[in-house]
Amino acid sequence: MLRFHLATDDLNRLRISDRLDPMWEIAFSLHLLQNRELALVFDPWRHEVRAELDAAGLTGAVADLARLYPWADHFPDFLVPQDNAGDVESGVDRLLSTPRRRLCEELAELATQKRPLPGWTREVAQGDAGTLKRLGGLLRRYHAIAVAPYAAEAARAFAADRAHRAEAMLSGGVTGLLASFPPELMAWGDDTLTTPCPIDWAFHPNGRSMNLVPSFFCGLHPTAMKSPALPLTLTYPVSRPLDWLARGRNEGAASVLPLARLIGAARAAALDAVGSGTNTSRLADAIGVSIATASRHAAVLREAGLITSERRGQSVIHVRTQLGTALLDGRIPAV
């Protein structure tokens, strides 16, 4: 069980993340590939992702990567860096810039769990530049297959959760917010926030802020970061419909995976999210990236003739072209 002892001042510093964190989504999706939790919700996703990883020749590499993220125990905090810009590129860059001493300490602690680790773990712990670069590349490729193609569905679930928490906080303050979670997920009482977890830890903020981070791929239990030098972070699962994957496919997302092989998963997701018109901020929210990254994706799609962009007041509105829609639908456009 995780226990957070929170005084009034601590509650005043409690915040909810305003977007999904791709590094946490990488971590939790790797957990789901290691277990059978929430089979009705995630087995269709597991089947699809394993097939895509196999087609990309990444099955073995991702199995090794998953050893850094044990699902029933703590994994190194550096794998989910704080304060990234909300997109996978900045998250991976921050991970790769982790100080060597911290890499060594956290991977040494991981080794005490007596589980086999990839042979290249020692080189990562030593800060070897080449090995770290390969790790970064693997994380990006994995994210492009297992996380990015599902960004629209994840963003919808995240938005619904955030709206629910905001309403609870408006009507009942911070205590109303904490009471809005199902008791089997977390409970608030006697100045202590408790949540079920295979790990038994107690946390005291000691002046640190506390961040609640919603996650789409988080399994049954919330998870926390261990280091007392970092802001308190508690991730928790948002509600996911049993048919979330089928529902997304019925809305036209089925074509995103084949298109992703052509233009990349992130830009395929962006093209899908543009639809009949959206601005850059809403596009960023829909695909779970920063506004700057969404703007870069839009620029590439525009140069390829897949979208058009028009300034309207303070916003730039993006609209999918006939060519973009045809590619997304998997058909040849009329000339």
mmCIF file of C-alpha atoms in Angstrom:
data_model
loop_
_atom_site.group_PDB
_atom_site.id
_atom_site.type_symbol
_atom_site.label_atom_id
_atom_site.label_comp_id
_atom_site.label_asym_id
_atom_site.label_seq_id
_atom_site.Cartn_x
_atom_site.Cartn_y
_atom_site.Cartn_z
ATOM 1 C CA MET A 1 0.000 0.000 0.000
ATOM 2 C CA LEU A 2 1.111 3.557 -0.725
ATOM 3 C CA ARG A 3 0.431 6.112 2.005
ATOM 4 C CA PHE A 4 0.769 9.869 1.498
ATOM 5 C CA HIS A 5 0.649 11.909 4.705
ATOM 6 C CA LEU A 6 -0.655 15.318 3.643
ATOM 7 C CA ALA A 7 -1.142 18.385 5.834
ATOM 8 C CA THR A 8 -3.244 21.378 4.760
ATOM 9 C CA ASP A 9 -0.246 23.099 3.164
ATOM 10 C CA ASP A 10 0.499 19.924 1.208
ATOM 11 C CA LEU A 11 -3.056 19.818 -0.144
ATOM 12 C CA ASN A 12 -2.628 23.376 -1.388
ATOM 13 C CA ARG A 13 0.315 22.190 -3.494
ATOM 14 C CA LEU A 14 -1.561 19.262 -5.054
ATOM 15 C CA ARG A 15 -1.935 19.418 -8.831
ATOM 16 C CA ILE A 16 -3.341 17.212 -11.612
ATOM 17 C CA SER A 17 -1.332 16.893 -14.805
ATOM 18 C CA ASP A 18 -2.874 18.690 -17.777
ATOM 19 C CA ARG A 19 -1.848 16.037 -20.305
ATOM 20 C CA LEU A 20 -0.858 12.405 -20.619
ATOM 21 C CA ASP A 21 2.849 11.778 -20.117
ATOM 22 C CA PRO A 22 4.267 9.604 -22.935
ATOM 23 C CA MET A 23 7.066 8.272 -20.725
ATOM 24 C CA TRP A 24 4.578 6.940 -18.174
ATOM 25 C CA GLU A 25 2.492 5.520 -21.028
ATOM 26 C CA ILE A 26 5.568 3.701 -22.337
ATOM 27 C CA ALA A 27 6.224 2.276 -18.869
ATOM 28 C CA PHE A 28 2.664 1.148 -18.203
ATOM 29 C CA SER A 29 2.135 -0.280 -21.680
ATOM 30 C CA LEU A 30 5.275 -2.385 -21.175
ATOM 31 C CA HIS A 31 3.736 -3.590 -17.903
ATOM 32 C CA LEU A 32 0.581 -4.639 -19.749
ATOM 33 C CA LEU A 33 2.678 -6.691 -22.170
ATOM 34 C CA GLN A 34 4.207 -8.513 -19.180
ATOM 35 C CA ASN A 35 0.949 -9.427 -17.440
ATOM 36 C CA ARG A 36 -2.716 -10.274 -18.092
ATOM 37 C CA GLU A 37 -4.302 -7.493 -16.065
ATOM 38 C CA LEU A 38 -7.562 -6.090 -17.430
ATOM 39 C CA ALA A 39 -7.733 -8.751 -20.134
ATOM 40 C CA LEU A 40 -11.153 -7.666 -21.415
ATOM 41 C CA VAL A 41 -9.928 -4.093 -21.819
ATOM 42 C CA PHE A 42 -6.426 -4.604 -23.178
ATOM 43 C CA ASP A 43 -6.143 -8.074 -24.779
ATOM 44 C CA PRO A 44 -7.160 -6.761 -28.245
ATOM 45 C CA TRP A 45 -4.469 -4.088 -27.874
ATOM 46 C CA ARG A 46 -1.933 -6.711 -26.735
ATOM 47 C CA HIS A 47 -2.667 -8.877 -29.765
ATOM 48 C CA GLU A 48 -2.374 -5.946 -32.162
ATOM 49 C CA VAL A 49 0.813 -4.514 -30.659
ATOM 50 C CA ARG A 50 2.586 -7.877 -30.454
ATOM 51 C CA ALA A 51 1.841 -8.453 -34.126
ATOM 52 C CA GLU A 52 3.197 -4.998 -35.016
ATOM 53 C CA LEU A 53 6.338 -5.507 -32.909
ATOM 54 C CA ASP A 54 6.931 -8.850 -34.600
ATOM 55 C CA ALA A 55 6.473 -7.301 -38.053
ATOM 56 C CA ALA A 56 8.996 -4.609 -37.134
ATOM 57 C CA GLY A 57 11.502 -7.178 -35.847
ATOM 58 C CA LEU A 58 11.362 -5.682 -32.350
ATOM 59 C CA THR A 59 9.928 -8.534 -30.272
ATOM 60 C CA GLY A 60 13.251 -9.513 -28.686
ATOM 61 C CA ALA A 61 14.459 -5.944 -28.204
ATOM 62 C CA VAL A 62 11.225 -4.920 -26.488
ATOM 63 C CA ALA A 63 11.330 -8.016 -24.270
ATOM 64 C CA ASP A 64 14.774 -6.857 -23.109
ATOM 65 C CA LEU A 65 13.521 -3.296 -22.663
ATOM 66 C CA ALA A 66 10.642 -4.519 -20.500
ATOM 67 C CA ARG A 67 13.129 -5.942 -18.000
ATOM 68 C CA LEU A 68 13.942 -2.363 -16.988
ATOM 69 C CA TYR A 69 10.246 -1.889 -16.146
ATOM 70 C CA PRO A 70 9.239 -4.786 -13.827
ATOM 71 C CA TRP A 71 5.472 -4.582 -13.474
ATOM 72 C CA ALA A 72 5.164 -6.036 -9.968
ATOM 73 C CA ASP A 73 7.957 -3.978 -8.404
ATOM 74 C CA HIS A 74 9.567 -0.552 -8.507
ATOM 75 C CA PHE A 75 11.397 0.505 -11.660
ATOM 76 C CA PRO A 76 14.012 3.289 -11.946
ATOM 77 C CA ASP A 77 12.635 6.804 -11.605
ATOM 78 C CA PHE A 78 14.926 8.126 -14.353
ATOM 79 C CA LEU A 79 12.855 6.188 -16.908
ATOM 80 C CA VAL A 80 9.969 8.629 -16.356
ATOM 81 C CA PRO A 81 11.721 12.032 -16.284
ATOM 82 C CA GLN A 82 9.876 14.969 -14.778
ATOM 83 C CA ASP A 83 9.086 18.306 -16.419
ATOM 84 C CA ASN A 84 9.304 17.154 -20.031
ATOM 85 C CA ALA A 85 7.338 19.128 -22.601
ATOM 86 C CA GLY A 86 4.668 16.460 -22.870
ATOM 87 C CA ASP A 87 5.904 14.690 -25.993
ATOM 88 C CA VAL A 88 8.009 11.593 -26.434
ATOM 89 C CA GLU A 89 10.949 13.401 -28.043
ATOM 90 C CA SER A 90 11.536 15.730 -25.100
ATOM 91 C CA GLY A 91 10.872 12.892 -22.649
ATOM 92 C CA VAL A 92 13.472 10.637 -24.254
ATOM 93 C CA ASP A 93 15.945 13.519 -24.485
ATOM 94 C CA ARG A 94 15.580 14.206 -20.757
ATOM 95 C CA LEU A 95 15.982 10.500 -19.982
ATOM 96 C CA LEU A 96 19.199 10.358 -22.006
ATOM 97 C CA SER A 97 20.568 13.397 -20.166
ATOM 98 C CA THR A 98 20.238 11.717 -16.747
ATOM 99 C CA PRO A 99 23.468 12.199 -14.750
ATOM 100 C CA ARG A 100 25.716 9.147 -14.770
ATOM 101 C CA ARG A 101 25.695 8.873 -10.979
ATOM 102 C CA ARG A 102 21.915 8.632 -10.906
ATOM 103 C CA LEU A 103 21.898 6.059 -13.715
ATOM 104 C CA CYS A 104 24.340 3.938 -11.759
ATOM 105 C CA GLU A 105 22.481 4.224 -8.439
ATOM 106 C CA GLU A 106 19.015 3.467 -9.781
ATOM 107 C CA LEU A 107 20.097 0.581 -12.006
ATOM 108 C CA ALA A 108 22.101 -0.889 -9.120
ATOM 109 C CA GLU A 109 18.912 -0.831 -7.042
ATOM 110 C CA LEU A 110 17.022 -2.490 -9.896
ATOM 111 C CA ALA A 111 19.637 -5.256 -9.950
ATOM 112 C CA THR A 112 18.862 -6.079 -6.299
ATOM 113 C CA GLN A 113 15.450 -7.386 -7.391
ATOM 114 C CA LYS A 114 17.295 -10.502 -8.617
ATOM 115 C CA ARG A 115 15.655 -10.425 -12.037
ATOM 116 C CA PRO A 116 17.734 -10.879 -15.213
ATOM 117 C CA LEU A 117 18.596 -7.588 -16.884
ATOM 118 C CA PRO A 118 19.632 -6.928 -20.503
ATOM 119 C CA GLY A 119 23.343 -7.305 -21.193
ATOM 120 C CA TRP A 120 23.572 -3.630 -22.138
ATOM 121 C CA THR A 121 22.331 -2.436 -18.723
ATOM 122 C CA ARG A 122 25.903 -2.097 -17.455
ATOM 123 C CA GLU A 123 26.778 0.243 -20.337
ATOM 124 C CA VAL A 124 23.693 2.365 -19.597
ATOM 125 C CA ALA A 125 24.711 2.563 -15.928
ATOM 126 C CA GLN A 126 28.148 3.753 -17.020
ATOM 127 C CA GLY A 127 26.600 6.455 -19.194
ATOM 128 C CA ASP A 128 27.941 4.994 -22.444
ATOM 129 C CA ALA A 129 26.816 7.418 -25.160
ATOM 130 C CA GLY A 130 26.312 4.815 -27.878
ATOM 131 C CA THR A 131 24.242 2.508 -25.685
ATOM 132 C CA LEU A 132 22.119 5.397 -24.433
ATOM 133 C CA LYS A 133 21.499 6.517 -28.015
ATOM 134 C CA ARG A 134 20.333 3.007 -28.932
ATOM 135 C CA LEU A 135 18.084 2.931 -25.852
ATOM 136 C CA GLY A 136 16.544 6.230 -26.930
ATOM 137 C CA GLY A 137 15.942 4.912 -30.429
ATOM 138 C CA LEU A 138 14.277 1.778 -29.084
ATOM 139 C CA LEU A 139 12.001 3.820 -26.804
ATOM 140 C CA ARG A 140 10.931 6.001 -29.737
ATOM 141 C CA ARG A 141 10.247 3.008 -31.992
ATOM 142 C CA TYR A 142 8.315 1.225 -29.265
ATOM 143 C CA HIS A 143 6.238 4.329 -28.552
ATOM 144 C CA ALA A 144 5.462 4.700 -32.269
ATOM 145 C CA ILE A 145 3.986 1.185 -32.346
ATOM 146 C CA ALA A 146 2.451 0.640 -28.902
ATOM 147 C CA VAL A 147 1.346 4.104 -27.760
ATOM 148 C CA ALA A 148 1.143 6.728 -30.520
ATOM 149 C CA PRO A 149 -1.432 4.949 -32.746
ATOM 150 C CA TYR A 150 -3.854 4.935 -29.804
ATOM 151 C CA ALA A 151 -3.389 8.573 -28.852
ATOM 152 C CA ALA A 152 -6.876 9.666 -29.901
ATOM 153 C CA GLU A 153 -8.609 7.047 -27.739
ATOM 154 C CA ALA A 154 -6.272 7.807 -24.832
ATOM 155 C CA ALA A 155 -6.894 11.546 -25.165
ATOM 156 C CA ARG A 156 -10.662 11.045 -25.019
ATOM 157 C CA ALA A 157 -10.397 8.978 -21.833
ATOM 158 C CA PHE A 158 -8.012 11.512 -20.318
ATOM 159 C CA ALA A 159 -10.311 14.437 -21.151
ATOM 160 C CA ALA A 160 -13.290 12.678 -19.551
ATOM 161 C CA ASP A 161 -11.301 11.985 -16.382
ATOM 162 C CA ARG A 162 -9.993 15.529 -16.167
ATOM 163 C CA ALA A 163 -13.488 16.980 -16.572
ATOM 164 C CA HIS A 164 -14.778 14.730 -13.786
ATOM 165 C CA ARG A 165 -11.946 15.713 -11.423
ATOM 166 C CA ALA A 166 -12.354 19.414 -12.232
ATOM 167 C CA GLU A 167 -16.069 19.275 -11.433
ATOM 168 C CA ALA A 168 -15.340 17.502 -8.142
ATOM 169 C CA MET A 169 -12.750 20.105 -7.190
ATOM 170 C CA LEU A 170 -15.031 23.024 -8.073
ATOM 171 C CA SER A 171 -17.828 21.657 -5.920
ATOM 172 C CA GLY A 172 -15.803 20.266 -3.020
ATOM 173 C CA GLY A 173 -12.280 21.671 -3.127
ATOM 174 C CA VAL A 174 -9.234 19.433 -2.815
ATOM 175 C CA THR A 175 -11.000 17.053 -0.431
ATOM 176 C CA GLY A 176 -13.828 16.786 -2.955
ATOM 177 C CA LEU A 177 -11.271 15.964 -5.619
ATOM 178 C CA LEU A 178 -9.709 13.203 -3.529
ATOM 179 C CA ALA A 179 -13.142 11.837 -2.638
ATOM 180 C CA SER A 180 -14.033 11.606 -6.341
ATOM 181 C CA PHE A 181 -11.820 8.556 -6.851
ATOM 182 C CA PRO A 182 -13.277 5.062 -6.390
ATOM 183 C CA PRO A 183 -12.355 3.730 -2.924
ATOM 184 C CA GLU A 184 -10.664 0.707 -4.473
ATOM 185 C CA LEU A 185 -8.336 3.112 -6.301
ATOM 186 C CA MET A 186 -7.509 5.572 -3.525
ATOM 187 C CA ALA A 187 -9.020 6.722 -0.239
ATOM 188 C CA TRP A 188 -8.662 9.936 1.750
ATOM 189 C CA GLY A 189 -9.027 10.102 5.530
ATOM 190 C CA ASP A 190 -7.165 11.202 8.669
ATOM 191 C CA ASP A 191 -4.866 13.424 6.587
ATOM 192 C CA THR A 192 -3.634 10.372 4.669
ATOM 193 C CA LEU A 193 -4.157 9.389 1.052
ATOM 194 C CA THR A 194 -3.897 5.608 0.664
ATOM 195 C CA THR A 195 -3.865 3.506 -2.467
ATOM 196 C CA PRO A 196 -3.469 -0.248 -2.999
ATOM 197 C CA CYS A 197 -0.111 -1.269 -4.413
ATOM 198 C CA PRO A 198 2.114 -4.389 -4.271
ATOM 199 C CA ILE A 199 4.801 -2.124 -2.728
ATOM 200 C CA ASP A 200 4.467 -0.809 0.837
ATOM 201 C CA TRP A 201 5.726 2.777 1.036
ATOM 202 C CA ALA A 202 4.949 5.872 3.109
ATOM 203 C CA PHE A 203 5.528 9.393 1.791
ATOM 204 C CA HIS A 204 5.887 12.741 3.553
ATOM 205 C CA PRO A 205 6.010 15.758 1.205
ATOM 206 C CA ASN A 206 8.375 17.863 3.359
ATOM 207 C CA GLY A 207 7.560 20.931 1.291
ATOM 208 C CA ARG A 208 7.451 19.181 -2.072
ATOM 209 C CA SER A 209 4.554 19.600 -4.477
ATOM 210 C CA MET A 210 2.393 16.578 -5.240
ATOM 211 C CA ASN A 211 1.301 15.714 -8.755
ATOM 212 C CA LEU A 212 -1.532 13.385 -9.719
ATOM 213 C CA VAL A 213 -0.837 11.992 -13.191
ATOM 214 C CA PRO A 214 -3.724 10.308 -15.045
ATOM 215 C CA SER A 215 -2.678 7.436 -17.302
ATOM 216 C CA PHE A 216 -4.433 5.501 -20.036
ATOM 217 C CA PHE A 217 -2.238 2.385 -19.942
ATOM 218 C CA CYS A 218 -1.857 2.199 -16.151
ATOM 219 C CA GLY A 219 -3.097 -1.179 -14.906
ATOM 220 C CA LEU A 220 -5.035 -1.874 -11.729
ATOM 221 C CA HIS A 221 -2.913 -0.006 -9.205
ATOM 222 C CA PRO A 222 -1.622 3.563 -8.917
ATOM 223 C CA THR A 223 2.158 3.955 -8.904
ATOM 224 C CA ALA A 224 4.475 6.491 -7.273
ATOM 225 C CA MET A 225 7.994 7.756 -7.799
ATOM 226 C CA LYS A 226 10.306 6.733 -4.982
ATOM 227 C CA SER A 227 13.061 9.350 -4.785
ATOM 228 C CA PRO A 228 12.673 11.951 -1.989
ATOM 229 C CA ALA A 229 14.577 14.391 -4.214
ATOM 230 C CA LEU A 230 11.752 14.483 -6.784
ATOM 231 C CA PRO A 231 8.257 16.003 -6.596
ATOM 232 C CA LEU A 232 5.730 13.567 -5.187
ATOM 233 C CA THR A 233 4.089 11.880 -8.161
ATOM 234 C CA LEU A 234 1.147 9.493 -8.053
ATOM 235 C CA THR A 235 -0.072 8.048 -11.342
ATOM 236 C CA TYR A 236 -3.512 6.501 -11.558
ATOM 237 C CA PRO A 237 -5.569 4.780 -14.282
ATOM 238 C CA VAL A 238 -8.345 6.650 -16.060
ATOM 239 C CA SER A 239 -11.564 4.815 -16.887
ATOM 240 C CA ARG A 240 -11.423 2.893 -20.171
ATOM 241 C CA PRO A 241 -14.460 1.410 -21.945
ATOM 242 C CA LEU A 242 -14.235 -2.326 -22.566
ATOM 243 C CA ASP A 243 -14.624 -1.700 -26.293
ATOM 244 C CA TRP A 244 -12.300 1.313 -26.531
ATOM 245 C CA LEU A 245 -10.183 -0.216 -29.290
ATOM 246 C CA ALA A 246 -13.128 -1.433 -31.366
ATOM 247 C CA ARG A 247 -14.875 1.898 -30.856
ATOM 248 C CA GLY A 248 -11.847 3.769 -32.153
ATOM 249 C CA ARG A 249 -11.613 1.463 -35.144
ATOM 250 C CA ASN A 250 -15.291 1.999 -35.938
ATOM 251 C CA GLU A 251 -14.617 5.731 -36.018
ATOM 252 C CA GLY A 252 -12.055 5.256 -38.765
ATOM 253 C CA ALA A 253 -8.887 4.688 -36.786
ATOM 254 C CA ALA A 254 -8.261 1.305 -38.409
ATOM 255 C CA SER A 255 -6.396 2.944 -41.252
ATOM 256 C CA VAL A 256 -3.976 4.748 -38.950
ATOM 257 C CA LEU A 257 -1.746 1.702 -38.354
ATOM 258 C CA PRO A 258 -1.030 0.949 -42.052
ATOM 259 C CA LEU A 259 -0.550 4.663 -42.748
ATOM 260 C CA ALA A 260 1.792 4.866 -39.752
ATOM 261 C CA ARG A 261 4.250 2.627 -41.578
ATOM 262 C CA LEU A 262 4.352 5.182 -44.400
ATOM 263 C CA ILE A 263 4.512 8.553 -42.604
ATOM 264 C CA GLY A 264 5.188 7.556 -38.992
ATOM 265 C CA ALA A 265 2.742 6.798 -36.191
ATOM 266 C CA ALA A 266 2.768 10.275 -34.666
ATOM 267 C CA ARG A 267 1.970 12.040 -37.957
ATOM 268 C CA ALA A 268 -0.621 9.418 -38.880
ATOM 269 C CA ALA A 269 -2.326 10.066 -35.547
ATOM 270 C CA ALA A 270 -2.111 13.816 -36.200
ATOM 271 C CA LEU A 271 -3.649 13.443 -39.655
ATOM 272 C CA ASP A 272 -6.464 11.371 -38.152
ATOM 273 C CA ALA A 273 -7.055 13.940 -35.402
ATOM 274 C CA VAL A 274 -7.198 16.946 -37.756
ATOM 275 C CA GLY A 275 -10.503 15.803 -39.250
ATOM 276 C CA SER A 276 -12.620 18.568 -40.745
ATOM 277 C CA GLY A 277 -10.889 21.264 -38.735
ATOM 278 C CA THR A 278 -8.974 21.829 -35.514
ATOM 279 C CA ASN A 279 -6.471 24.302 -34.124
ATOM 280 C CA THR A 280 -2.938 23.470 -33.031
ATOM 281 C CA SER A 281 -3.751 23.417 -29.318
ATOM 282 C CA ARG A 282 -6.608 20.939 -29.735
ATOM 283 C CA LEU A 283 -4.473 18.847 -32.090
ATOM 284 C CA ALA A 284 -1.756 18.672 -29.419
ATOM 285 C CA ASP A 285 -4.291 17.542 -26.804
ATOM 286 C CA ALA A 286 -5.783 14.949 -29.162
ATOM 287 C CA ILE A 287 -2.487 13.196 -29.879
ATOM 288 C CA GLY A 288 -0.854 13.796 -26.495
ATOM 289 C CA VAL A 289 2.089 15.997 -27.500
ATOM 290 C CA SER A 290 3.230 19.552 -26.859
ATOM 291 C CA ILE A 291 1.895 22.425 -28.983
ATOM 292 C CA ALA A 292 5.347 22.900 -30.525
ATOM 293 C CA THR A 293 5.499 19.245 -31.590
ATOM 294 C CA ALA A 294 1.937 19.361 -32.961
ATOM 295 C CA SER A 295 2.902 22.445 -34.971
ATOM 296 C CA ARG A 296 5.886 20.592 -36.472
ATOM 297 C CA HIS A 297 3.697 17.605 -37.399
ATOM 298 C CA ALA A 298 1.181 19.961 -39.012
ATOM 299 C CA ALA A 299 3.939 21.639 -41.026
ATOM 300 C CA VAL A 300 5.120 18.296 -42.446
ATOM 301 C CA LEU A 301 1.554 17.218 -43.279
ATOM 302 C CA ARG A 302 0.882 20.585 -44.915
ATOM 303 C CA GLU A 303 4.045 20.388 -47.050
ATOM 304 C CA ALA A 304 2.936 16.925 -48.201
ATOM 305 C CA GLY A 305 -0.458 18.272 -49.247
ATOM 306 C CA LEU A 306 -2.331 16.229 -46.634
ATOM 307 C CA ILE A 307 -3.752 19.222 -44.729
ATOM 308 C CA THR A 308 -4.255 22.933 -45.240
ATOM 309 C CA SER A 309 -3.741 25.568 -42.553
ATOM 310 C CA GLU A 310 -5.423 28.960 -42.302
ATOM 311 C CA ARG A 311 -5.018 31.655 -39.659
ATOM 312 C CA ARG A 312 -8.279 32.753 -38.062
ATOM 313 C CA GLY A 313 -7.776 35.417 -35.435
ATOM 314 C CA GLN A 314 -5.314 34.138 -32.847
ATOM 315 C CA SER A 315 -5.578 30.508 -34.002
ATOM 316 C CA VAL A 316 -4.351 28.488 -36.962
ATOM 317 C CA ILE A 317 -7.030 26.074 -38.179
ATOM 318 C CA HIS A 318 -5.897 22.852 -39.858
ATOM 319 C CA VAL A 319 -8.195 20.967 -42.250
ATOM 320 C CA ARG A 320 -7.563 17.597 -43.891
ATOM 321 C CA THR A 321 -7.390 17.678 -47.695
ATOM 322 C CA GLN A 322 -9.013 15.154 -50.043
ATOM 323 C CA LEU A 323 -5.603 13.537 -50.465
ATOM 324 C CA GLY A 324 -5.150 13.302 -46.700
ATOM 325 C CA THR A 325 -8.596 11.762 -46.235
ATOM 326 C CA ALA A 326 -8.018 9.305 -49.069
ATOM 327 C CA LEU A 327 -4.712 8.147 -47.605
ATOM 328 C CA LEU A 328 -6.286 7.774 -44.180
ATOM 329 C CA ASP A 329 -9.119 5.733 -45.687
ATOM 330 C CA GLY A 330 -6.654 3.566 -47.598
ATOM 331 C CA ARG A 331 -7.932 4.474 -51.068
ATOM 332 C CA ILE A 332 -6.537 6.179 -54.175
ATOM 333 C CA PRO A 333 -7.829 9.766 -54.493
ATOM 334 C CA ALA A 334 -9.609 10.871 -57.641
ATOM 335 C CA VAL A 335 -7.471 13.000 -59.936
#
